[in-house]
Coordinates of C-alpha atoms and ligand atoms in Angstrom, one line a residue:
M1 CA -20.1 3.4 -32.9
T2 CA -17.0 3.1 -30.8
T3 CA -14.1 5.4 -30.2
D4 CA -10.9 4.5 -32.0
A5 CA -8.0 5.5 -29.7
R6 CA -8.1 4.2 -26.2
R7 CA -8.0 7.3 -24.0
V8 CA -6.3 5.9 -20.8
I9 CA -6.1 7.9 -17.6
V10 CA -3.7 6.5 -15.0
V11 CA -4.0 7.9 -11.4
G12 CA -0.9 7.6 -9.2
S13 CA 2.8 7.6 -9.8
G14 CA 4.3 4.7 -7.8
I15 CA 5.8 1.8 -9.7
A16 CA 2.4 0.5 -10.9
G17 CA 1.2 3.9 -12.2
L18 CA 4.5 4.8 -13.9
Y19 CA 4.8 1.4 -15.5
A20 CA 1.1 1.4 -16.7
A21 CA 1.4 4.9 -18.1
L22 CA 4.6 4.0 -19.9
A23 CA 3.3 0.7 -21.3
A24 CA 0.2 2.4 -22.6
A25 CA 2.1 5.4 -24.0
E26 CA 4.7 3.2 -25.8
R27 CA 1.9 1.5 -27.6
S28 CA 0.1 4.6 -28.7
G29 CA 1.3 6.9 -31.4
P30 CA 2.6 10.4 -30.9
A31 CA -0.2 12.9 -31.2
D32 CA -1.1 16.6 -30.6
E33 CA -3.4 15.4 -27.9
P34 CA -1.8 12.3 -26.3
A35 CA -4.2 9.4 -25.6
V36 CA -2.6 8.6 -22.3
T37 CA -2.7 10.9 -19.2
L38 CA -0.8 10.3 -16.0
L39 CA -2.2 12.1 -13.0
T40 CA -0.6 12.3 -9.6
K41 CA -1.6 14.4 -6.6
D42 CA 1.9 15.6 -5.7
R43 CA 5.1 15.2 -7.7
L44 CA 5.9 12.1 -9.7
R45 CA 8.4 10.9 -7.1
D46 CA 6.0 11.2 -4.2
S47 CA 5.0 7.6 -3.7
N48 CA 5.5 4.6 -1.4
T49 CA 7.6 3.1 -4.2
W50 CA 10.2 5.9 -3.8
Y51 CA 10.9 4.7 -0.2
A52 CA 11.0 1.0 -0.9
Q53 CA 14.3 -0.3 0.5
G54 CA 14.6 -4.1 0.4
G55 CA 14.0 -4.8 -3.2
I56 CA 12.1 -6.7 -5.8
A57 CA 11.8 -10.5 -5.6
A58 CA 12.5 -12.4 -8.8
V59 CA 13.9 -15.7 -9.8
T60 CA 16.7 -14.9 -12.3
P61 CA 18.1 -17.2 -15.1
D62 CA 21.1 -17.8 -12.7
S63 CA 18.9 -18.8 -9.8
A64 CA 19.0 -22.5 -10.7
A65 CA 22.6 -22.6 -9.5
T66 CA 21.4 -21.8 -5.9
G67 CA 18.5 -24.3 -6.1
D68 CA 15.9 -21.6 -6.5
S69 CA 13.0 -21.8 -8.9
V70 CA 9.7 -20.2 -9.9
A71 CA 7.9 -23.1 -8.1
S72 CA 9.8 -22.2 -4.9
H73 CA 8.9 -18.5 -5.2
V74 CA 5.2 -19.5 -5.7
A75 CA 5.3 -21.8 -2.7
D76 CA 6.9 -19.2 -0.5
T77 CA 4.4 -16.5 -1.6
L78 CA 1.4 -18.8 -0.8
A79 CA 2.8 -20.0 2.5
A80 CA 3.6 -16.4 3.7
G81 CA 0.0 -15.4 2.8
A82 CA -1.4 -18.1 5.1
H83 CA -2.5 -20.0 2.0
A84 CA -5.3 -17.5 1.5
G85 CA -3.9 -16.3 -1.9
D86 CA -5.0 -17.1 -5.4
P87 CA -2.6 -19.8 -6.7
A88 CA -3.2 -18.8 -10.4
A89 CA -2.4 -15.1 -9.7
V90 CA 0.7 -16.1 -7.7
E91 CA 1.8 -18.3 -10.5
L92 CA 1.6 -15.4 -13.0
L93 CA 3.4 -13.1 -10.5
C94 CA 6.4 -15.4 -10.1
R95 CA 6.5 -16.6 -13.7
D96 CA 6.5 -13.2 -15.3
A97 CA 8.9 -11.6 -12.8
W98 CA 12.1 -11.9 -14.8
E99 CA 10.5 -10.6 -18.0
H100 CA 9.6 -7.3 -16.2
V101 CA 12.9 -7.0 -14.4
E102 CA 14.5 -7.0 -17.8
R103 CA 12.0 -4.4 -19.1
V104 CA 12.8 -2.0 -16.2
V105 CA 16.5 -2.6 -16.8
A106 CA 15.9 -1.7 -20.4
A107 CA 14.1 1.4 -19.2
G108 CA 17.3 2.5 -17.3
A109 CA 17.0 0.9 -13.9
D110 CA 20.0 -1.0 -12.5
F111 CA 20.5 -3.5 -9.7
D112 CA 23.5 -4.2 -7.5
R113 CA 25.9 -6.8 -8.7
G114 CA 28.5 -9.0 -7.1
P115 CA 31.3 -11.1 -8.6
D116 CA 28.8 -13.7 -9.8
G117 CA 26.1 -11.5 -11.2
F118 CA 23.2 -9.9 -9.4
A119 CA 23.8 -9.5 -5.6
L120 CA 20.7 -11.3 -4.3
G121 CA 19.4 -10.5 -0.8
L122 CA 17.4 -12.6 1.6
E123 CA 14.2 -11.5 3.5
G124 CA 11.7 -13.1 5.8
A125 CA 9.9 -16.2 4.6
H126 CA 11.9 -16.6 1.5
T127 CA 13.6 -20.0 1.3
H128 CA 16.2 -18.6 -1.1
A129 CA 18.1 -15.3 -1.6
R130 CA 16.2 -13.8 -4.5
I131 CA 15.8 -10.1 -3.7
L132 CA 17.3 -7.7 -6.3
H133 CA 18.3 -4.4 -4.9
H134 CA 19.6 -1.0 -6.0
G135 CA 22.0 1.3 -4.2
G136 CA 22.0 -1.2 -1.2
D137 CA 18.7 0.0 0.3
A138 CA 17.4 2.5 -2.3
T139 CA 15.6 0.1 -4.7
G140 CA 12.4 2.0 -5.0
A141 CA 14.1 5.3 -5.7
G142 CA 16.3 3.6 -8.3
I143 CA 13.4 2.0 -10.2
A144 CA 11.1 5.0 -9.9
S145 CA 13.8 7.4 -11.2
A146 CA 14.3 5.3 -14.3
L147 CA 10.6 5.0 -14.9
I148 CA 10.1 8.7 -14.4
R149 CA 12.8 9.5 -16.9
A150 CA 11.2 7.2 -19.4
C151 CA 7.7 8.8 -18.8
R152 CA 9.2 12.3 -19.3
A153 CA 10.7 11.1 -22.5
A154 CA 7.3 9.7 -23.6
E155 CA 5.8 13.1 -22.7
A156 CA 8.5 14.9 -24.8
D157 CA 7.6 12.6 -27.6
G158 CA 3.9 13.5 -27.5
R159 CA 2.7 10.1 -26.3
L160 CA 2.0 10.9 -22.7
R161 CA 0.6 13.9 -20.8
I162 CA 1.7 14.2 -17.2
R163 CA -0.2 16.3 -14.7
E164 CA 1.3 16.7 -11.2
G165 CA -0.7 18.3 -8.4
A166 CA -3.9 16.8 -9.8
F167 CA -6.1 15.4 -7.1
V168 CA -9.0 13.2 -8.2
T169 CA -12.2 13.8 -6.3
D170 CA -14.7 11.6 -8.2
L171 CA -15.0 9.0 -10.9
L172 CA -17.3 10.0 -13.7
Q173 CA -19.6 7.2 -14.7
H174 CA -21.9 6.4 -17.6
D175 CA -25.6 5.8 -16.7
D176 CA -24.9 2.1 -16.5
G177 CA -22.1 2.5 -13.9
A178 CA -19.2 2.1 -16.4
V179 CA -16.4 4.5 -15.5
A180 CA -16.0 7.3 -18.0
G181 CA -13.4 9.6 -16.6
V182 CA -12.4 11.6 -13.5
R183 CA -13.1 14.9 -11.9
L184 CA -10.2 16.9 -10.4
L185 CA -10.1 19.2 -7.4
P186 CA -10.1 22.8 -8.7
S187 CA -6.6 24.1 -8.8
G188 CA -7.3 27.4 -7.0
A189 CA -10.0 29.5 -5.4
G190 CA -12.7 30.5 -8.0
E191 CA -11.5 27.7 -10.4
T192 CA -14.0 25.2 -11.6
A193 CA -13.5 21.4 -11.3
D194 CA -11.7 20.0 -14.3
E195 CA -13.2 16.8 -15.9
L196 CA -11.2 14.4 -18.0
A197 CA -12.9 11.7 -20.1
G198 CA -11.3 8.4 -20.7
D199 CA -12.1 4.9 -22.1
A200 CA -10.2 3.4 -19.2
V201 CA -9.3 4.8 -15.8
V202 CA -6.4 2.9 -14.1
L203 CA -6.2 3.5 -10.3
A204 CA -2.7 3.1 -9.0
T205 CA -3.0 5.3 -6.0
G206 CA -1.1 3.1 -3.5
G207 CA -1.7 2.4 0.1
I208 CA -3.5 3.5 3.2
G209 CA -0.7 4.0 5.8
R210 CA -1.6 7.6 6.7
I211 CA -4.9 6.3 8.2
F212 CA -2.7 5.0 11.0
E213 CA -0.6 6.9 13.6
F214 CA 2.5 4.8 13.1
T215 CA 3.3 3.9 9.5
T216 CA 6.2 3.5 7.1
N217 CA 4.2 5.2 4.4
P218 CA 4.7 8.8 3.2
A219 CA 2.1 11.6 3.5
G220 CA 0.1 10.8 0.4
A221 CA -1.0 7.3 1.4
T222 CA -4.5 8.1 2.3
G223 CA -6.6 5.4 0.6
D224 CA -7.9 7.7 -2.1
G225 CA -8.2 5.2 -5.0
A226 CA -10.0 2.6 -2.9
A227 CA -12.5 5.2 -1.6
L228 CA -13.2 6.5 -5.1
A229 CA -13.8 3.0 -6.3
D230 CA -16.0 2.1 -3.3
R231 CA -18.2 5.2 -3.8
A232 CA -18.6 4.4 -7.5
G233 CA -19.8 0.9 -6.6
A234 CA -16.7 -1.2 -7.3
R235 CA -16.1 -4.3 -5.1
L236 CA -13.4 -4.2 -2.5
A237 CA -11.9 -7.4 -1.1
D238 CA -9.8 -8.7 1.8
V239 CA -9.7 -5.2 3.3
E240 CA -9.1 -6.5 6.8
F241 CA -5.7 -7.8 5.9
V242 CA -3.3 -4.9 6.8
Q243 CA 0.4 -5.6 7.1
F244 CA 2.6 -4.2 9.9
H245 CA 6.3 -3.9 9.2
P246 CA 8.2 -5.3 12.2
T247 CA 11.0 -2.7 12.4
L248 CA 10.2 1.0 12.1
L249 CA 12.7 3.1 14.1
D250 CA 10.9 3.6 17.5
A251 CA 10.7 7.4 17.4
A252 CA 9.5 7.6 20.9
A253 CA 12.5 5.7 22.2
V254 CA 14.8 7.9 20.2
R255 CA 13.2 11.0 21.5
A256 CA 13.5 9.8 25.1
V257 CA 17.2 9.7 24.6
A258 CA 17.8 12.5 22.1
G259 CA 15.1 15.0 23.4
E260 CA 12.0 16.4 21.6
G261 CA 12.2 17.0 17.9
P262 CA 10.3 16.0 14.7
A263 CA 9.5 12.3 14.8
P264 CA 11.8 10.5 12.3
T265 CA 10.0 8.0 10.1
L266 CA 12.7 5.5 9.3
M267 CA 12.1 1.9 8.3
I268 CA 14.8 -0.6 9.0
S269 CA 14.6 -3.0 6.1
E270 CA 13.9 -6.6 6.6
A271 CA 17.0 -7.1 4.5
V272 CA 19.0 -6.1 7.6
R273 CA 17.6 -9.2 9.4
G274 CA 18.3 -11.1 6.1
E275 CA 22.0 -10.3 6.6
G276 CA 21.8 -11.7 10.2
A277 CA 20.6 -8.9 12.5
V278 CA 18.7 -10.2 15.5
L279 CA 15.9 -8.9 17.8
L280 CA 16.4 -8.4 21.5
D281 CA 13.6 -7.7 24.1
G282 CA 13.8 -5.0 26.8
N283 CA 15.9 -7.4 28.9
G284 CA 18.4 -7.9 26.1
R285 CA 17.2 -11.5 25.4
R286 CA 16.8 -12.8 21.9
F287 CA 13.2 -13.9 21.7
M288 CA 12.4 -14.9 18.1
P289 CA 13.9 -18.5 18.1
G290 CA 11.4 -19.4 20.8
I291 CA 8.5 -18.3 18.7
D292 CA 9.2 -19.6 15.2
P293 CA 12.0 -21.9 13.9
R294 CA 12.7 -19.3 11.2
A295 CA 13.4 -16.8 14.0
E296 CA 13.9 -13.3 12.7
L297 CA 13.1 -14.5 9.2
A298 CA 9.7 -15.8 9.9
P299 CA 6.8 -14.3 7.9
R300 CA 6.3 -10.6 8.6
D301 CA 3.0 -11.0 10.5
V302 CA 4.6 -13.5 12.9
V303 CA 7.6 -11.2 13.6
A304 CA 5.4 -8.0 14.0
R305 CA 3.1 -9.7 16.5
A306 CA 6.1 -11.1 18.5
I307 CA 7.6 -7.6 18.6
H308 CA 4.3 -6.2 19.8
A309 CA 4.1 -8.8 22.6
A310 CA 7.8 -8.3 23.6
R311 CA 7.4 -4.5 23.7
R312 CA 4.3 -4.9 26.0
A313 CA 6.0 -7.5 28.2
T314 CA 9.5 -5.9 28.5
G315 CA 9.1 -2.3 27.5
A316 CA 11.3 -2.2 24.4
V317 CA 12.6 -4.2 21.4
H318 CA 16.0 -3.5 19.8
L319 CA 17.5 -4.7 16.5
D320 CA 21.1 -5.7 17.0
A321 CA 23.3 -5.6 13.9
R322 CA 26.6 -4.9 15.7
H323 CA 28.0 -8.4 15.1
L324 CA 27.6 -7.9 11.3
E325 CA 30.2 -5.2 11.4
R326 CA 32.6 -7.5 13.3
E327 CA 31.9 -10.5 11.1
R328 CA 31.9 -8.7 7.7
G329 CA 34.4 -6.0 8.4
A330 CA 34.3 -2.4 9.4
G331 CA 32.1 -0.3 7.1
F332 CA 29.8 -3.2 6.1
L333 CA 26.6 -1.6 7.3
A334 CA 27.3 1.7 5.7
R335 CA 28.1 0.0 2.4
R336 CA 25.2 -2.4 2.3
F337 CA 22.6 -0.1 3.8
P338 CA 23.7 3.5 3.1
G339 CA 20.3 5.1 3.4
I340 CA 19.4 3.4 6.7
Y341 CA 22.9 4.1 8.1
A342 CA 22.6 7.8 7.2
G343 CA 19.1 8.0 8.6
L344 CA 20.2 6.5 11.9
G345 CA 23.2 8.8 12.0
A346 CA 20.9 11.7 11.6
V347 CA 19.3 10.8 15.0
G348 CA 22.6 10.1 16.6
L349 CA 22.6 6.3 16.3
D350 CA 25.5 4.2 15.0
P351 CA 24.3 0.7 14.3
A352 CA 27.8 -0.6 14.2
R353 CA 28.1 0.2 17.9
E354 CA 24.6 0.5 19.2
T355 CA 21.3 -1.5 19.0
I356 CA 18.4 0.2 17.2
P357 CA 15.0 0.6 19.1
V358 CA 12.2 -0.6 16.8
A359 CA 8.5 -1.0 16.8
E360 CA 5.9 -2.5 14.5
A361 CA 4.1 0.0 12.2
Q362 CA 1.5 -0.1 9.4
H363 CA 3.3 -0.9 6.1
Y364 CA 1.1 -2.4 3.4
W365 CA -2.5 -3.3 2.5
M366 CA -3.1 -6.7 1.1
G367 CA -6.8 -5.8 0.5
G368 CA -8.1 -3.3 -1.9
I369 CA -10.2 -3.0 -5.1
A370 CA -11.0 -6.5 -6.2
T371 CA -9.5 -7.3 -9.6
D372 CA -8.9 -10.2 -11.9
T373 CA -5.4 -10.9 -13.1
S374 CA -5.7 -8.2 -15.8
G375 CA -6.5 -5.4 -13.4
R376 CA -10.2 -5.4 -14.3
T377 CA -12.5 -4.3 -11.4
S378 CA -16.2 -5.1 -11.0
L379 CA -17.0 -1.8 -13.0
P380 CA -16.4 -1.7 -16.8
G381 CA -13.8 0.9 -17.6
L382 CA -12.2 0.9 -14.2
Y383 CA -8.9 -0.9 -13.6
A384 CA -6.7 -1.1 -10.4
V385 CA -3.0 -2.0 -10.1
G386 CA -0.4 -2.0 -7.5
E387 CA -1.1 -1.7 -3.8
V388 CA -4.6 -0.3 -4.2
A389 CA -5.6 -3.5 -6.1
C390 CA -6.5 -6.8 -4.5
T391 CA -5.3 -9.3 -7.1
G392 CA -5.2 -12.1 -4.6
V393 CA -1.4 -12.6 -4.8
H394 CA -0.7 -11.7 -1.2
G395 CA -3.4 -13.7 0.6
A396 CA -3.5 -12.6 4.2
N397 CA 0.1 -11.5 4.5
R398 CA 2.4 -10.3 1.7
L399 CA 5.8 -12.0 1.2
A400 CA 8.6 -9.4 1.4
S401 CA 9.6 -7.7 -1.8
N402 CA 6.6 -9.0 -3.8
S403 CA 4.9 -5.6 -3.9
L404 CA 7.2 -3.8 -6.5
L405 CA 6.9 -7.0 -8.5
E406 CA 3.1 -7.1 -8.4
G407 CA 3.1 -3.4 -9.6
L408 CA 5.0 -4.4 -12.7
V409 CA 3.4 -7.7 -13.6
F410 CA -0.3 -6.7 -13.2
S411 CA 0.1 -3.1 -14.7
W412 CA 1.4 -4.6 -17.8
R413 CA -1.4 -7.1 -18.0
A414 CA -4.0 -4.4 -17.3
V415 CA -2.7 -2.3 -20.2
D416 CA -2.8 -5.4 -22.5
A417 CA -6.5 -5.8 -21.5
I418 CA -7.3 -2.1 -22.0
L419 CA -5.8 -2.0 -25.5
A420 CA -7.5 -5.3 -26.5
G421 CA -10.9 -4.4 -25.0
P422 CA -13.9 -3.0 -26.8
G423 CA -14.3 0.8 -26.9
R424 CA -17.3 2.5 -25.3
P425 CA -20.2 3.8 -27.3
A426 CA -19.5 7.5 -28.0
G427 CA -21.8 10.2 -26.6
A428 CA -23.1 8.4 -23.5
T429 CA -23.9 10.8 -20.7
T430 CA -21.6 10.9 -17.7
V431 CA -22.7 11.4 -14.2
S432 CA -20.9 11.9 -10.9
R433 CA -23.0 10.1 -8.3
H434 CA -21.7 11.9 -5.2
G435 CA -22.7 15.6 -5.7
S436 CA -26.3 15.0 -4.4
D437 CA -25.1 12.7 -1.5
R438 CA -22.8 15.4 -0.4
A439 CA -25.4 18.2 -0.7
S440 CA -27.8 16.2 1.5
A441 CA -24.9 15.4 3.9
S442 CA -24.3 19.1 4.3
R443 CA -27.7 19.6 5.9
R444 CA -27.1 17.1 8.7
V445 CA -26.3 18.2 12.3
S446 CA -23.1 16.6 13.5
A447 CA -21.6 16.2 17.0
L448 CA -18.1 16.6 15.4
A449 CA -18.8 19.9 13.7
D450 CA -16.6 21.8 16.2
V451 CA -13.5 19.6 15.6
S452 CA -11.1 20.9 13.0
T453 CA -10.4 18.7 10.0
A454 CA -6.8 18.2 11.2
G455 CA -8.2 17.2 14.6
L456 CA -10.5 14.6 13.0
G457 CA -7.5 13.2 11.1
A458 CA -5.6 12.9 14.3
R459 CA -8.5 11.1 15.9
L460 CA -8.8 8.7 13.0
R461 CA -5.1 7.9 13.1
R462 CA -5.1 7.3 16.9
L463 CA -8.2 5.0 16.8
A464 CA -6.8 3.1 13.8
A465 CA -3.5 2.6 15.7
R466 CA -5.4 1.3 18.7
D467 CA -8.3 -0.7 17.3
L468 CA -7.2 -1.8 13.7
A469 CA -3.8 -2.8 14.8
V470 CA -1.6 -5.9 14.8
V471 CA -3.8 -7.4 17.6
R472 CA -7.6 -6.7 17.4
D473 CA -10.7 -7.6 19.3
G474 CA -14.4 -7.4 18.8
R475 CA -14.9 -4.6 21.3
G476 CA -12.3 -2.3 19.7
L477 CA -13.5 -3.1 16.2
R478 CA -17.1 -2.3 17.1
A479 CA -16.0 1.0 18.5
A480 CA -13.8 1.7 15.5
A481 CA -16.7 0.9 13.1
V482 CA -18.9 3.5 14.7
A483 CA -16.2 6.2 15.2
T484 CA -14.9 5.9 11.6
A485 CA -18.4 6.1 10.2
N486 CA -19.0 9.3 12.2
I487 CA -15.7 10.9 11.0
A488 CA -16.5 9.9 7.4
A489 CA -19.9 11.4 7.6
E490 CA -18.6 14.6 9.1
A491 CA -16.0 14.8 6.3
E492 CA -18.8 14.3 3.7
R493 CA -20.8 17.0 5.4
R494 CA -17.9 19.4 5.0
L495 CA -17.4 18.5 1.4
G496 CA -21.0 19.4 0.7
S497 CA -21.0 22.6 2.6
Q498 CA -17.6 24.3 2.4
P499 CA -15.2 24.9 -0.4
A500 CA -13.7 21.5 -0.7
S501 CA -10.1 21.1 0.3
R502 CA -7.7 18.3 -0.4
E503 CA -7.3 17.7 3.3
T504 CA -11.1 17.1 3.7
H505 CA -11.2 14.8 0.7
E506 CA -8.3 12.8 2.1
L507 CA -10.0 12.6 5.5
A508 CA -13.3 11.4 3.9
N509 CA -11.3 8.8 1.9
G510 CA -9.2 7.5 4.9
A511 CA -12.2 7.4 7.2
L512 CA -14.3 5.4 4.7
I513 CA -11.6 2.9 4.2
A514 CA -10.9 2.6 7.9
H515 CA -14.6 1.9 8.3
R516 CA -14.6 -0.8 5.7
I517 CA -11.5 -2.4 7.5
A518 CA -13.2 -2.3 10.9
C519 CA -16.4 -3.9 9.6
A520 CA -14.6 -6.6 7.7
A521 CA -12.3 -7.3 10.6
L522 CA -15.3 -7.6 12.9
D523 CA -16.9 -10.0 10.4
R524 CA -13.8 -12.2 10.3
E525 CA -13.8 -13.8 13.7
R526 CA -10.9 -16.1 13.3
S527 CA -7.3 -15.0 13.0
L528 CA -5.7 -15.5 9.6
G529 CA -2.3 -14.1 8.5
A530 CA -2.0 -10.4 9.4
H531 CA -5.5 -10.3 10.8
F532 CA -5.2 -11.4 14.4
R533 CA -8.1 -11.5 16.9
S534 CA -7.1 -11.8 20.5
D535 CA -10.7 -12.9 21.3
A536 CA -10.8 -15.5 18.5
R537 CA -10.1 -18.5 20.8
T538 CA -12.0 -17.3 23.9
G539 CA -15.4 -17.5 22.4
A540 CA -15.9 -13.8 23.0
A541 CA -16.1 -13.0 19.3
R542 CA -19.6 -12.7 18.0
T543 CA -20.9 -15.4 15.8
T544 CA -23.4 -13.4 13.7
D545 CA -22.6 -11.3 10.6
T546 CA -21.8 -8.2 12.5
R547 CA -20.7 -6.2 9.5
D548 CA -24.2 -5.6 8.3
E549 CA -25.5 -5.0 11.7
T550 CA -22.7 -2.5 12.5
E551 CA -22.9 -0.7 9.2
E552 CA -26.7 -0.4 9.2
A553 CA -27.3 0.2 12.9
H554 CA -24.5 2.7 13.6
A555 CA -23.5 4.2 10.3
P556 CA -25.0 7.5 9.2
E557 CA -27.7 7.1 6.5
H558 CA -25.6 7.8 3.5
F559 CA -23.2 5.0 4.4
A560 CA -25.9 2.4 4.3
A561 CA -27.1 3.8 1.0
A562 CA -23.6 3.6 -0.4
R563 CA -23.2 -0.1 0.3
H564 CA -23.4 -2.4 -2.6
Ligands
SIN601 C1 11.8 -3.9 3.6 O1 12.7 -3.5 3.0 O2 11.8 -4.4 4.7 C2 10.4 -3.8 3.0 C3 10.3 -4.7 1.8 C4 8.9 -4.9 1.5 O3 8.0 -4.3 2.1 O4 8.6 -5.8 0.7

């Protein structure tokens, strides 16, 4: 016997989660008890998507006039990814782009237009201007607002249930490992954990930036979905490929001038370099033309590493957009990049008159839960879409503005697969595999027991910023593998012995993923794309499979047991 309606649970409310929920809801009938549930741990708008500036890459029907084509978008995506991507997945991504742009426009999103149609921007490693944007530099907020409105309408219509403030602590599984639903953190003291059964769970939980000290990501990006999937036994892939954005506003430099205050997290979109802004080192010298013929528009990994080196050598790097204002007329920067202009203004910087201090910062994760091109993971019933998924489209370094696009194309395909797939036998028992692990973890003695959970989070972020950064080496990675395992084990111990808090769950998730990154980065001895080993060419890197050795020799017991 199989269940008739597909009960779909979507976890996460960035572009991929909203679009998946909407796609599933639109195809299920109104009901007293909607078959589709969208869970998000904060508010619907709290996602990386909301902050996306640059835009969404797509070849439009008008693109032929500029010589652009889907084949060219495919070639750029594969080249930026150091040819480590999956050509078939990239082909789907670029081929289906326009269809999904049209769907989000139909859902109420809009993109900036010029006299000849869409105003297309240019970003690093694109051979053609093909970036659609909204509100100049508010593309993510524009698309997310439209999708949130559409999801609210589906909710009002009885097709979708939305639960904000719902933090998923575990995946429920059938005895055979197939995913059967989720468990939620109790909503208050004395409350019991809520469990939700589903035929399909779609993880769309986004990125991992908050594992790092310097990141463009908002507070919720703690690697939750990948950690849930990992603990349930799903396969992760390419986890060592972490992307660093070249130009986060250098908060320390701003503070040195403006005095102490809350550190502003302001990304300066690659689209600013696309319009012609250049990078200057601490001596005021433009350095990118000597590093790559594409200069400031080289692939993001190349520019981020060059900035890292220039900051070390000369003390600072600045982005100079002053000439744009002279060349394009007064007010150009405020018109084209209103959000960035206002953000800089808030810290007393006028980009029309001053250069902007910048530094590289964690931005995106190419790795994640391994999926096929329909979002299927290695566990039946579990799907992953958006940044938490590793579809293979980004290879070792994502091409700018391909992430919103990936969220649309592969969410849609995942929903197609869920609705077409077989239902589960009814009545199978469900288990959560982690309760007993945590109970036994709670009995361990730990050297970190006296450090507060906030203190452990700060340690994790500092060590990730140092050892899992834009330049890595074996020594740092080995130290990181051990330290992250210890922090993860301590977090698990607390989850087993204290009333579980969201902060402790997020620490456990972030530390587990940081551990996986450290081990995979140690294992990959040669540099590729965003993974750069300073010891790769000196022969100092080890030649044996150090991941197994590191995990088994240094990781606490339950870590070794959790490997698969
Ligand atoms: C940016 O606007 O620079 C970021 C775009 C992206 O990450 O794709």
